[in-house]
C-alpha cells in the first residue's frame, strides 16, 4: 500500500474560538500550528484565511501573508488554499487565493452545489471551470472536494473536457449537515466510484473524523484532520492543538503498518508538478 498522506486543515471558515480556544486565526498563529503539524507528520496544509477580527476572508493579501508565514516556518510542506471559503461569500471573492503573487502548490475545487447546514454552498459548473482554468494558468494543482457523490461525475466530466488533468485528487468530505453523511458504507461507495489509481483523501466532520480516518488508512486512502472539521479529541475533551489530532493519526497508521509520507513523498503520490522538478 502507498504511504499515507496526512493533510491538516487547522482553521477553516466556520470554527470559532468559542468552539476551541486553541483555534489559530492570524497568519503567524496558522504558521505555528502548521509547523507543529508538520513536525507531527502532516505533509499538506489546507489553508483558510481570517481577517483581523477573526472572520473568514478570501482576501488575496491575507492568503499571501499566510503562505509567506507558513513557508518561513516550514518550507517543505505542501500548501493548499481554499477556494471554497465560506458558503455566504460571493463566487468572485472566493478566487482570491489563486491571485497571490507566489501561489500555493494546490487549491481546493468543489465540483458541485450542495446544502451546507442552513446555507447553500454554491458551485455552478461555469464557476468550477473558471477556477480550474485559473489554477492551470497559475500552476496550481486542484484537489477535488466531493461533498455529494454526483460531484465525482462532474469532476470526470471536466476531465473529459480537458479542464482537469490526470491525476484527479479527490477529497471526500463526509458529514456536512445536508450533504453526504459519514459512514463506512458511504466512504466505501465513494472510494469505489472513482477510477482506479486516483488518490483520495477522507475528511469527516466532528466525531466521525477519527473512525473515517482509521477506515481510510485500512482502505489505502489518505486522511485529513484538523479544527476546520473537528475540534474534539474525544467525547467531552477538546483537542489541545491541531498537532494532537495529526499525531493520533500517525500512531494509528503505525499500528496498522502504514507508513506516513513526507511532503516530498506526498508530492509523488499526489502527482504534483513540483515532484518532477
Ligand atoms: N467552508 C465551506 C463552505 C473548501 O475549503 O474548499 C467550504 C470548504 C471547502 O471549506
Ligand atoms: Zn476548507
mmCIF file of C-alpha atoms and ligand atoms in Angstrom, residues 9 12-14 46-48 56 58 63 80-89 94 107-110 114 116 119-123 143 145 147 171 173 176 224 228-229, ligand 1:
data_model
loop_
_atom_site.group_PDB
_atom_site.id
_atom_site.type_symbol
_atom_site.label_atom_id
_atom_site.label_comp_id
_atom_site.label_asym_id
_atom_site.label_seq_id
_atom_site.Cartn_x
_atom_site.Cartn_y
_atom_site.Cartn_z
ATOM 1 C CA UNK A 9 -6.880 21.834 7.959
ATOM 2 C CA UNK A 12 -11.492 26.559 8.219
ATOM 3 C CA UNK A 13 -14.103 29.250 7.723
ATOM 4 C CA UNK A 14 -16.692 28.303 10.316
ATOM 5 C CA UNK A 46 -5.243 23.096 3.722
ATOM 6 C CA UNK A 47 -5.467 26.795 4.496
ATOM 7 C CA UNK A 48 -8.299 29.263 5.150
ATOM 8 C CA UNK A 56 -13.427 34.300 7.237
ATOM 9 C CA UNK A 58 -10.731 35.270 0.842
ATOM 10 C CA UNK A 63 -3.590 34.456 1.920
ATOM 11 C CA UNK A 80 -3.253 24.207 -0.388
ATOM 12 C CA UNK A 81 -5.526 27.265 -0.294
ATOM 13 C CA UNK A 82 -9.293 27.064 -0.096
ATOM 14 C CA UNK A 83 -11.432 28.344 -2.941
ATOM 15 C CA UNK A 84 -14.499 27.188 -1.019
ATOM 16 C CA UNK A 85 -14.170 29.990 1.516
ATOM 17 C CA UNK A 86 -17.494 30.262 3.348
ATOM 18 C CA UNK A 87 -20.951 29.482 1.964
ATOM 19 C CA UNK A 88 -22.081 33.117 2.368
ATOM 20 C CA UNK A 89 -19.308 34.534 0.142
ATOM 21 C CA UNK A 94 -13.665 33.102 -3.387
ATOM 22 C CA UNK A 107 -6.101 24.690 -4.123
ATOM 23 C CA UNK A 108 -9.439 23.118 -3.330
ATOM 24 C CA UNK A 109 -12.051 22.829 -6.079
ATOM 25 C CA UNK A 110 -15.560 21.804 -5.052
ATOM 26 C CA UNK A 114 -24.883 21.218 -2.013
ATOM 27 C CA UNK A 116 -24.304 23.261 3.910
ATOM 28 C CA UNK A 119 -26.903 27.561 3.766
ATOM 29 C CA UNK A 120 -26.272 26.585 0.164
ATOM 30 C CA UNK A 121 -22.665 26.042 -0.911
ATOM 31 C CA UNK A 122 -22.937 27.236 -4.489
ATOM 32 C CA UNK A 123 -20.612 25.908 -7.183
ATOM 33 C CA UNK A 143 -7.860 18.929 -5.091
ATOM 34 C CA UNK A 145 -13.766 18.343 -2.988
ATOM 35 C CA UNK A 147 -19.476 16.617 -0.643
ATOM 36 C CA UNK A 171 -11.139 14.662 -1.105
ATOM 37 C CA UNK A 173 -15.918 15.381 2.691
ATOM 38 C CA UNK A 176 -21.602 18.128 6.499
ATOM 39 C CA UNK A 224 -7.348 14.964 6.621
ATOM 40 C CA UNK A 228 -11.732 23.098 10.296
ATOM 41 C CA UNK A 229 -13.736 19.902 10.589
HETATM 42 N N1 LIG B 1 -16.320 26.275 4.181
HETATM 43 C C1 LIG B 1 -17.052 25.530 3.196
HETATM 44 C C2 LIG B 1 -18.258 26.292 2.723
HETATM 45 C C3 LIG B 1 -13.003 24.273 0.772
HETATM 46 O O1 LIG B 1 -12.221 24.671 1.606
HETATM 47 O O2 LIG B 1 -12.772 24.304 -0.422
HETATM 48 C C4 LIG B 1 -16.230 25.131 2.028
HETATM 49 C C5 LIG B 1 -14.950 24.497 2.291
HETATM 50 C C6 LIG B 1 -14.355 23.753 1.160
HETATM 51 O O3 LIG B 1 -14.381 24.565 3.344
#
